[in-house]
mmCIF file of C-alpha atoms and ligand atoms in Angstrom:
data_model
loop_
_atom_site.group_PDB
_atom_site.id
_atom_site.type_symbol
_atom_site.label_atom_id
_atom_site.label_comp_id
_atom_site.label_asym_id
_atom_site.label_seq_id
_atom_site.Cartn_x
_atom_site.Cartn_y
_atom_site.Cartn_z
ATOM 1 C CA ARG A 1 188.183 -207.174 -66.052
ATOM 2 C CA ALA A 2 186.009 -205.849 -68.856
ATOM 3 C CA LYS A 3 183.707 -204.211 -66.302
ATOM 4 C CA ARG A 4 186.647 -202.485 -64.695
ATOM 5 C CA LEU A 5 187.887 -201.065 -67.988
ATOM 6 C CA GLU A 6 184.427 -199.843 -68.832
ATOM 7 C CA ARG A 7 184.126 -198.206 -65.478
ATOM 8 C CA SER A 8 187.493 -196.484 -65.688
ATOM 9 C CA SER A 9 186.818 -195.033 -69.143
ATOM 10 C CA PHE A 10 183.483 -193.742 -67.841
ATOM 11 C CA LEU A 11 185.299 -192.251 -64.876
ATOM 12 C CA PHE A 12 187.741 -190.546 -67.201
ATOM 13 C CA TYR A 13 184.941 -188.554 -68.835
ATOM 14 C CA ALA A 14 183.089 -187.531 -65.701
ATOM 15 C CA PRO A 15 185.625 -186.322 -63.180
ATOM 16 C CA GLU A 16 183.281 -185.314 -60.312
ATOM 17 C CA MET A 17 181.272 -188.501 -60.530
ATOM 18 C CA ASN A 18 184.541 -190.306 -60.781
ATOM 19 C CA GLN A 19 185.607 -188.974 -57.396
ATOM 20 C CA ARG A 20 182.294 -189.662 -55.674
ATOM 21 C CA LEU A 21 182.048 -193.133 -57.097
ATOM 22 C CA GLN A 22 185.649 -193.765 -56.157
ATOM 23 C CA GLU A 23 184.993 -192.677 -52.571
ATOM 24 C CA THR A 24 181.892 -194.831 -52.337
ATOM 25 C CA LEU A 25 183.751 -197.837 -53.723
ATOM 26 C CA GLU A 26 186.556 -197.292 -51.240
ATOM 27 C CA LEU A 27 184.125 -196.956 -48.339
ATOM 28 C CA GLU A 28 182.311 -200.081 -49.460
ATOM 29 C CA GLU A 29 185.556 -202.018 -49.612
ATOM 30 C CA ALA A 30 186.591 -200.683 -46.193
ATOM 31 C CA LEU A 31 183.206 -201.669 -44.758
ATOM 32 C CA ARG A 32 183.555 -205.184 -46.159
ATOM 33 C CA GLN A 33 186.974 -205.530 -44.537
ATOM 34 C CA ALA A 34 185.731 -204.032 -41.288
ATOM 35 C CA LEU A 35 183.062 -206.738 -41.181
ATOM 36 C CA GLU A 36 185.608 -209.492 -41.741
ATOM 37 C CA GLN A 37 187.830 -208.081 -39.028
ATOM 38 C CA GLU A 38 184.901 -207.245 -36.726
ATOM 39 C CA GLN A 39 185.951 -203.614 -36.355
ATOM 40 C CA PHE A 40 182.592 -202.722 -34.851
ATOM 41 C CA LEU A 41 181.596 -201.889 -31.345
ATOM 42 C CA LEU A 42 178.287 -201.573 -29.537
ATOM 43 C CA LEU A 43 177.495 -198.798 -27.089
ATOM 44 C CA TYR A 44 174.562 -199.153 -24.709
ATOM 45 C CA GLN A 45 172.268 -196.300 -23.744
ATOM 46 C CA PRO A 46 169.990 -196.768 -20.723
ATOM 47 C CA LYS A 47 166.231 -196.441 -20.894
ATOM 48 C CA VAL A 48 164.889 -195.143 -17.608
ATOM 49 C CA ASN A 49 161.544 -195.858 -15.957
ATOM 50 C CA LEU A 50 160.098 -192.420 -15.317
ATOM 51 C CA VAL A 51 158.358 -193.385 -12.077
ATOM 52 C CA THR A 52 161.173 -195.279 -10.347
ATOM 53 C CA GLY A 53 164.181 -193.688 -12.031
ATOM 54 C CA GLN A 54 165.619 -197.189 -12.467
ATOM 55 C CA ILE A 55 167.205 -198.487 -15.655
ATOM 56 C CA CYS A 56 164.525 -200.604 -17.338
ATOM 57 C CA GLY A 57 166.246 -201.390 -20.620
ATOM 58 C CA CYS A 58 168.956 -200.289 -22.988
ATOM 59 C CA GLU A 59 169.462 -199.617 -26.673
ATOM 60 C CA ALA A 60 172.492 -201.062 -28.469
ATOM 61 C CA LEU A 61 174.007 -198.522 -30.878
ATOM 62 C CA VAL A 62 176.702 -199.548 -33.328
ATOM 63 C CA ARG A 63 179.998 -197.729 -33.984
ATOM 64 C CA TRP A 64 182.715 -198.463 -36.535
ATOM 65 C CA GLN A 65 186.155 -198.469 -34.979
ATOM 66 C CA HIS A 66 188.236 -197.235 -37.897
ATOM 67 C CA ALA A 67 191.996 -197.604 -37.602
ATOM 68 C CA GLN A 68 192.692 -194.107 -38.967
ATOM 69 C CA ARG A 69 189.445 -192.227 -38.514
ATOM 70 C CA GLY A 70 188.498 -193.337 -34.992
ATOM 71 C CA LEU A 71 184.879 -194.054 -34.030
ATOM 72 C CA ILE A 72 182.521 -193.530 -36.959
ATOM 73 C CA SER A 73 178.829 -192.943 -36.244
ATOM 74 C CA PRO A 74 176.133 -195.090 -37.850
ATOM 75 C CA ALA A 75 174.701 -192.154 -39.825
ATOM 76 C CA GLN A 76 177.918 -192.274 -41.858
ATOM 77 C CA PHE A 77 177.880 -195.961 -42.802
ATOM 78 C CA ILE A 78 174.441 -197.521 -42.210
ATOM 79 C CA PRO A 79 172.986 -196.034 -45.430
ATOM 80 C CA LEU A 80 175.814 -197.509 -47.522
ATOM 81 C CA ALA A 81 175.596 -200.803 -45.637
ATOM 82 C CA GLU A 82 171.891 -200.816 -46.433
ATOM 83 C CA GLU A 83 172.451 -200.027 -50.118
ATOM 84 C CA THR A 84 175.098 -202.715 -50.597
ATOM 85 C CA GLY A 85 173.354 -205.391 -48.559
ATOM 86 C CA LEU A 86 176.241 -205.476 -46.062
ATOM 87 C CA ILE A 87 173.668 -204.471 -43.454
ATOM 88 C CA VAL A 88 172.486 -208.080 -43.290
ATOM 89 C CA PRO A 89 175.753 -209.576 -41.976
ATOM 90 C CA LEU A 90 176.433 -206.397 -39.970
ATOM 91 C CA GLY A 91 172.942 -206.519 -38.479
ATOM 92 C CA ASP A 92 173.418 -210.181 -37.572
ATOM 93 C CA TRP A 93 176.688 -209.286 -35.855
ATOM 94 C CA VAL A 94 174.923 -206.535 -33.884
ATOM 95 C CA LEU A 95 172.179 -208.951 -32.819
ATOM 96 C CA ARG A 96 174.658 -211.675 -31.791
ATOM 97 C CA GLN A 97 176.816 -209.210 -29.904
ATOM 98 C CA ALA A 98 173.905 -207.547 -28.087
ATOM 99 C CA CYS A 99 172.440 -210.926 -27.072
ATOM 100 C CA ALA A 100 175.816 -212.275 -25.929
ATOM 101 C CA GLN A 101 176.555 -209.136 -23.922
ATOM 102 C CA THR A 102 173.188 -209.244 -22.175
ATOM 103 C CA CYS A 103 173.757 -212.902 -21.215
ATOM 104 C CA GLN A 104 177.207 -212.016 -19.938
ATOM 105 C CA TRP A 105 175.723 -209.352 -17.647
ATOM 106 C CA ARG A 106 173.236 -211.842 -16.315
ATOM 107 C CA ASP A 107 175.976 -214.444 -15.749
ATOM 108 C CA ALA A 108 177.978 -211.798 -13.896
ATOM 109 C CA GLY A 109 175.087 -211.548 -11.440
ATOM 110 C CA LEU A 110 173.587 -208.299 -12.672
ATOM 111 C CA GLN A 111 169.850 -207.790 -12.789
ATOM 112 C CA PRO A 112 169.420 -208.069 -16.569
ATOM 113 C CA VAL A 113 167.400 -205.519 -18.504
ATOM 114 C CA PRO A 114 166.044 -206.060 -22.019
ATOM 115 C CA VAL A 115 168.296 -204.954 -24.855
ATOM 116 C CA ALA A 116 166.877 -203.145 -27.899
ATOM 117 C CA VAL A 117 168.433 -203.480 -31.351
ATOM 118 C CA ASN A 118 167.666 -201.307 -34.384
ATOM 119 C CA LEU A 119 166.676 -203.168 -37.519
ATOM 120 C CA SER A 120 167.142 -201.772 -41.000
ATOM 121 C CA ALA A 121 164.535 -202.040 -43.745
ATOM 122 C CA ARG A 122 166.537 -204.629 -45.637
ATOM 123 C CA GLN A 123 166.987 -206.857 -42.595
ATOM 124 C CA PHE A 124 163.309 -206.572 -41.813
ATOM 125 C CA ARG A 125 162.252 -207.624 -45.315
ATOM 126 C CA LYS A 126 164.679 -210.508 -45.682
ATOM 127 C CA GLY A 127 162.619 -213.689 -45.811
ATOM 128 C CA ASP A 128 164.496 -215.698 -43.203
ATOM 129 C CA LEU A 129 164.454 -213.006 -40.469
ATOM 130 C CA THR A 130 162.501 -215.009 -37.901
ATOM 131 C CA GLN A 131 164.598 -218.158 -38.436
ATOM 132 C CA ARG A 132 167.819 -216.182 -38.120
ATOM 133 C CA LEU A 133 166.585 -214.476 -34.957
ATOM 134 C CA GLN A 134 165.560 -217.800 -33.504
ATOM 135 C CA SER A 135 168.976 -219.264 -34.158
ATOM 136 C CA ILE A 136 170.760 -216.175 -32.772
ATOM 137 C CA LEU A 137 168.676 -216.389 -29.594
ATOM 138 C CA GLN A 138 169.323 -220.107 -29.240
ATOM 139 C CA HIS A 139 173.085 -219.751 -29.654
ATOM 140 C CA SER A 140 173.322 -216.890 -27.199
ATOM 141 C CA GLY A 141 170.999 -218.364 -24.582
ATOM 142 C CA LEU A 142 169.055 -215.115 -24.286
ATOM 143 C CA ALA A 143 165.329 -215.396 -23.647
ATOM 144 C CA ALA A 144 163.261 -213.881 -26.460
ATOM 145 C CA GLY A 145 161.529 -211.627 -23.941
ATOM 146 C CA GLU A 146 164.837 -209.909 -23.225
ATOM 147 C CA LEU A 147 165.270 -208.766 -26.828
ATOM 148 C CA GLU A 148 163.437 -205.822 -28.295
ATOM 149 C CA LEU A 149 163.555 -204.770 -31.932
ATOM 150 C CA GLU A 150 163.230 -201.122 -32.966
ATOM 151 C CA LEU A 151 161.472 -200.658 -36.295
ATOM 152 C CA THR A 152 160.634 -197.406 -38.060
ATOM 153 C CA GLU A 153 157.342 -196.350 -39.575
ATOM 154 C CA SER A 154 158.904 -195.852 -43.010
ATOM 155 C CA MET A 155 160.135 -199.444 -43.225
ATOM 156 C CA ILE A 156 156.695 -200.663 -42.261
ATOM 157 C CA MET A 157 154.658 -198.363 -44.476
ATOM 158 C CA ASP A 158 156.539 -199.547 -47.575
ATOM 159 C CA ASN A 159 154.239 -202.531 -47.551
ATOM 160 C CA PRO A 160 152.113 -202.408 -44.419
ATOM 161 C CA GLN A 161 150.296 -205.662 -44.992
ATOM 162 C CA GLN A 162 153.453 -207.701 -45.327
ATOM 163 C CA ALA A 163 155.001 -205.786 -42.420
ATOM 164 C CA VAL A 164 152.098 -206.639 -40.117
ATOM 165 C CA GLN A 165 152.610 -210.294 -41.032
ATOM 166 C CA ILE A 166 156.350 -210.144 -40.218
ATOM 167 C CA MET A 167 155.654 -208.319 -36.958
ATOM 168 C CA HIS A 168 153.220 -211.038 -35.904
ATOM 169 C CA GLU A 169 155.888 -213.677 -36.559
ATOM 170 C CA LEU A 170 158.359 -211.726 -34.445
ATOM 171 C CA LYS A 171 155.837 -211.382 -31.643
ATOM 172 C CA GLN A 172 155.216 -215.114 -31.816
ATOM 173 C CA LEU A 173 158.907 -215.675 -31.141
ATOM 174 C CA GLY A 174 158.354 -213.732 -27.938
ATOM 175 C CA LEU A 175 160.231 -210.546 -28.872
ATOM 176 C CA SER A 176 159.145 -207.021 -28.004
ATOM 177 C CA LEU A 177 158.711 -204.446 -30.754
ATOM 178 C CA SER A 178 159.047 -200.660 -30.713
ATOM 179 C CA LEU A 179 158.204 -198.087 -33.328
ATOM 180 C CA ASP A 180 161.294 -195.837 -33.429
ATOM 181 C CA ASP A 181 161.392 -192.147 -34.412
ATOM 182 C CA PHE A 182 157.621 -192.144 -34.108
ATOM 183 C CA GLY A 183 155.863 -189.129 -35.587
ATOM 184 C CA THR A 184 158.387 -188.514 -38.367
ATOM 185 C CA GLY A 185 156.883 -191.115 -40.707
ATOM 186 C CA TYR A 186 153.388 -191.322 -42.040
ATOM 187 C CA SER A 187 151.662 -194.344 -40.571
ATOM 188 C CA SER A 188 147.922 -193.846 -40.467
ATOM 189 C CA LEU A 189 146.156 -194.395 -37.181
ATOM 190 C CA ASN A 190 144.184 -197.084 -38.907
ATOM 191 C CA TYR A 191 147.371 -199.077 -39.473
ATOM 192 C CA LEU A 192 148.898 -198.202 -36.132
ATOM 193 C CA ARG A 193 146.021 -199.936 -34.445
ATOM 194 C CA ARG A 194 146.888 -203.140 -36.322
ATOM 195 C CA PHE A 195 150.623 -203.092 -35.632
ATOM 196 C CA PRO A 196 151.459 -205.625 -32.911
ATOM 197 C CA VAL A 197 154.002 -203.301 -31.277
ATOM 198 C CA ASP A 198 154.665 -202.770 -27.578
ATOM 199 C CA ASN A 199 156.054 -199.234 -27.503
ATOM 200 C CA LEU A 200 156.053 -195.970 -29.404
ATOM 201 C CA LYS A 201 159.359 -194.107 -29.242
ATOM 202 C CA ILE A 202 158.633 -190.418 -29.716
ATOM 203 C CA ASP A 203 161.193 -188.867 -32.021
ATOM 204 C CA ARG A 204 163.829 -186.586 -30.519
ATOM 205 C CA SER A 205 162.751 -183.673 -32.728
ATOM 206 C CA PHE A 206 159.430 -183.431 -30.841
ATOM 207 C CA ILE A 207 161.051 -183.790 -27.417
ATOM 208 C CA ARG A 208 163.439 -180.935 -28.214
ATOM 209 C CA ASP A 209 160.556 -178.482 -28.516
ATOM 210 C CA VAL A 210 158.303 -179.460 -25.614
ATOM 211 C CA ALA A 211 159.476 -176.881 -23.138
ATOM 212 C CA THR A 212 159.647 -173.962 -25.588
ATOM 213 C CA ASP A 213 156.889 -174.454 -28.109
ATOM 214 C CA THR A 214 153.240 -175.188 -27.357
ATOM 215 C CA SER A 215 152.560 -176.990 -30.630
ATOM 216 C CA GLY A 216 155.586 -179.244 -30.046
ATOM 217 C CA ALA A 217 154.246 -179.936 -26.582
ATOM 218 C CA SER A 218 150.798 -180.858 -27.862
ATOM 219 C CA VAL A 219 152.253 -183.287 -30.409
ATOM 220 C CA VAL A 220 154.045 -185.108 -27.599
ATOM 221 C CA THR A 221 150.971 -185.104 -25.347
ATOM 222 C CA SER A 222 148.896 -186.527 -28.203
ATOM 223 C CA ILE A 223 151.380 -189.285 -29.048
ATOM 224 C CA ILE A 224 151.497 -190.369 -25.398
ATOM 225 C CA GLN A 225 147.691 -190.439 -25.300
ATOM 226 C CA ILE A 226 147.471 -192.443 -28.512
ATOM 227 C CA ALA A 227 150.041 -194.924 -27.183
ATOM 228 C CA HIS A 228 148.132 -195.382 -23.937
ATOM 229 C CA ASN A 229 144.748 -195.600 -25.644
ATOM 230 C CA LEU A 230 146.114 -198.403 -27.810
ATOM 231 C CA GLY A 231 147.586 -200.138 -24.778
ATOM 232 C CA LEU A 232 151.201 -199.327 -25.732
ATOM 233 C CA GLY A 233 154.066 -197.853 -23.755
ATOM 234 C CA ALA A 234 155.384 -194.364 -24.577
ATOM 235 C CA VAL A 235 159.139 -193.834 -24.693
ATOM 236 C CA ALA A 236 160.760 -190.420 -25.148
ATOM 237 C CA GLU A 237 164.135 -190.293 -26.902
ATOM 238 C CA GLY A 238 166.649 -187.455 -26.760
ATOM 239 C CA VAL A 239 165.705 -186.123 -23.313
ATOM 240 C CA GLU A 240 168.370 -183.561 -22.490
ATOM 241 C CA THR A 241 166.903 -181.122 -19.958
ATOM 242 C CA ARG A 242 165.151 -181.056 -16.621
ATOM 243 C CA ASP A 243 162.290 -179.054 -18.213
ATOM 244 C CA GLN A 244 161.709 -181.802 -20.761
ATOM 245 C CA LEU A 245 161.750 -184.392 -17.979
ATOM 246 C CA ASP A 246 159.196 -182.447 -15.927
ATOM 247 C CA PHE A 247 156.946 -182.045 -18.934
ATOM 248 C CA LEU A 248 157.131 -185.777 -19.762
ATOM 249 C CA ARG A 249 156.395 -186.635 -16.147
ATOM 250 C CA ARG A 250 153.238 -184.497 -16.241
ATOM 251 C CA CYS A 251 152.130 -186.284 -19.436
ATOM 252 C CA GLY A 252 152.640 -189.730 -17.915
ATOM 253 C CA CYS A 253 155.332 -190.891 -20.348
ATOM 254 C CA ASP A 254 156.592 -194.358 -19.368
ATOM 255 C CA GLN A 255 160.277 -194.501 -20.313
ATOM 256 C CA LEU A 256 162.953 -191.939 -21.060
ATOM 257 C CA GLN A 257 166.216 -192.089 -22.929
ATOM 258 C CA GLY A 258 168.664 -189.241 -23.396
ATOM 259 C CA TYR A 259 171.810 -187.406 -22.422
ATOM 260 C CA LEU A 260 170.113 -186.065 -19.253
ATOM 261 C CA PHE A 261 170.506 -189.587 -17.835
ATOM 262 C CA SER A 262 173.362 -190.988 -19.864
ATOM 263 C CA LYS A 263 175.043 -190.979 -23.254
ATOM 264 C CA PRO A 264 175.479 -194.332 -25.008
ATOM 265 C CA LEU A 265 178.163 -196.138 -22.959
ATOM 266 C CA PRO A 266 180.782 -198.832 -23.508
ATOM 267 C CA ALA A 267 179.583 -202.180 -22.101
ATOM 268 C CA GLU A 268 181.702 -201.972 -18.910
ATOM 269 C CA ASP A 269 180.397 -198.505 -18.060
ATOM 270 C CA PHE A 270 176.818 -199.538 -18.659
ATOM 271 C CA ALA A 271 177.350 -202.578 -16.405
ATOM 272 C CA ALA A 272 178.760 -200.306 -13.690
ATOM 273 C CA LEU A 273 175.647 -198.124 -13.886
ATOM 274 C CA LEU A 274 173.413 -201.208 -13.641
ATOM 275 C CA ARG A 275 175.399 -202.439 -10.659
ATOM 276 C CA GLU A 276 175.045 -199.111 -8.822
ATOM 277 C CA GLY A 277 171.285 -199.461 -9.152
ATOM 278 C CA ARG A 278 170.615 -195.840 -8.201
ATOM 279 C CA SER A 279 167.732 -193.741 -9.474
ATOM 280 C CA LEU A 280 168.700 -191.712 -12.540
ATOM 281 C CA THR A 281 165.819 -189.244 -12.343
ATOM 282 C CA PRO A 282 166.182 -186.229 -10.055
ATOM 283 C CA PRO A 283 163.546 -185.998 -7.283
ATOM 284 C CA ILE A 284 160.386 -184.008 -8.118
HETATM 285 P P1 C2E B 301 167.979 -194.119 -33.166
HETATM 286 O O1 C2E B 301 167.671 -195.562 -33.153
HETATM 287 O O2 C2E B 301 166.839 -193.163 -33.139
HETATM 288 O O3 C2E B 301 168.947 -193.919 -31.911
HETATM 289 C C1 C2E B 301 168.951 -192.774 -31.106
HETATM 290 C C2 C2E B 301 170.086 -191.861 -31.482
HETATM 291 O O4 C2E B 301 169.954 -190.662 -30.715
HETATM 292 C C3 C2E B 301 171.469 -192.410 -31.183
HETATM 293 O O5 C2E B 301 172.369 -191.877 -32.159
HETATM 294 C C4 C2E B 301 171.766 -191.800 -29.812
HETATM 295 O O6 C2E B 301 173.145 -191.711 -29.528
HETATM 296 C C5 C2E B 301 171.160 -190.443 -29.985
HETATM 297 N N1 C2E B 301 170.777 -189.828 -28.711
HETATM 298 C C6 C2E B 301 170.362 -190.437 -27.584
HETATM 299 N N2 C2E B 301 170.061 -189.547 -26.621
HETATM 300 C C7 C2E B 301 170.279 -188.317 -27.143
HETATM 301 C C8 C2E B 301 170.169 -186.979 -26.637
HETATM 302 O O7 C2E B 301 169.763 -186.727 -25.494
HETATM 303 N N3 C2E B 301 170.493 -185.962 -27.487
HETATM 304 C C9 C2E B 301 170.934 -186.188 -28.758
HETATM 305 N N4 C2E B 301 171.237 -185.145 -29.507
HETATM 306 N N5 C2E B 301 171.062 -187.444 -29.256
HETATM 307 C C10 C2E B 301 170.735 -188.490 -28.467
HETATM 308 P P2 C2E B 301 173.439 -192.799 -32.904
HETATM 309 O O8 C2E B 301 174.013 -193.791 -31.941
HETATM 310 O O9 C2E B 301 174.355 -191.906 -33.647
HETATM 311 O O10 C2E B 301 172.540 -193.608 -33.927
HETATM 312 C C11 C2E B 301 171.878 -192.941 -34.948
HETATM 313 C C12 C2E B 301 170.947 -193.863 -35.698
HETATM 314 O O11 C2E B 301 171.673 -194.894 -36.369
HETATM 315 C C13 C2E B 301 169.982 -194.606 -34.779
HETATM 316 O O12 C2E B 301 168.897 -193.762 -34.445
HETATM 317 C C14 C2E B 301 169.591 -195.768 -35.655
HETATM 318 O O13 C2E B 301 168.589 -195.398 -36.559
HETATM 319 C C15 C2E B 301 170.866 -196.035 -36.430
HETATM 320 N N6 C2E B 301 171.573 -197.178 -35.812
HETATM 321 C C16 C2E B 301 172.381 -197.222 -34.737
HETATM 322 N N7 C2E B 301 172.824 -198.467 -34.488
HETATM 323 C C17 C2E B 301 172.259 -199.257 -35.453
HETATM 324 C C18 C2E B 301 172.310 -200.678 -35.745
HETATM 325 O O14 C2E B 301 172.949 -201.484 -35.055
HETATM 326 N N8 C2E B 301 171.600 -201.097 -36.844
HETATM 327 C C19 C2E B 301 170.847 -200.236 -37.596
HETATM 328 N N9 C2E B 301 170.182 -200.731 -38.655
HETATM 329 N N10 C2E B 301 170.777 -198.918 -37.343
HETATM 330 C C20 C2E B 301 171.470 -198.430 -36.284
HETATM 331 MG MG1 MG B 302 166.532 -196.768 -32.095
HETATM 332 MG MG1 MG B 303 165.047 -193.342 -32.319
HETATM 333 MG MG1 MG B 304 165.356 -190.624 -33.666
#
């Protein structure tokens, strides 16, 4: 009560802050309710093997199904979820849902592909991460090898030593790890060599420029070489054009993800694509 009064008198004297704070509080409250009512949805975007053109994995991407505002993209609520700590229960929901869905596909007779889930910094740092993951895997019946976690350089470089420790624990569970948005952060090569990750996902901003800009192209070539020299896979995100595909093929990139192949899809549509089993890359 006293807190509320204090807050409202403060609001009275600072009208613009008042409005922003009010909006944030409303969004936070809405997010809390959305979690209780499970108003979230996962879309699945295929990852394509560049050599075979076959789907070799997928990334689960969360959406908020808002009663009035329709589908809200993660950029609009993940930062607030992160700030308020709501990302932990939301992230657990995403993990449970992605694992359950993947098992369901397998039970329906589909050739299962690994599912990748994005972790936020707060989830990554929370002490009981490996125990929670273990219990989520056990409940769902998904094999650890079928779950991949996407981490970003910035959440690792906050405290690289501790991060390396957590990554080793995750690897011990049997999970795969990817470094997402690679190239936009600032991990030193010295650290990169010590990260027990399986794949580097080259950020979309570099892929955008490969066909038009020689320096963009050389960044991508270099990242793919670094990945391969360290024994890691190279994944390109945000592939939209045939030119980008041809370039990535010449560089020997391993996996591709982007609108050229498919947008993120509702579960049924992704399952239909898996069932078809056709090659998603155009012939050379
Ligand atoms: P991200 O992990 O880098 O995911 C890739 C984003 O690029 C997705 O945006 C995807 O829809 C988009 N994308 C894929 N292919 C293309 C393309 O060819 N062109 C363009 N322009 N975009 C493409 P989305 O779904 O809006 O997600 C944005 C970010 O939100 C993700 O970036 C990720 O960092 C975060 N995010 C999404 N789901 C979750 C989640 O469950 N938990 C957490 N912590 N973060 C999430
Ligand atoms: Mg990702
Ligand atoms: Mg990414
Ligand atoms: Mg990105």
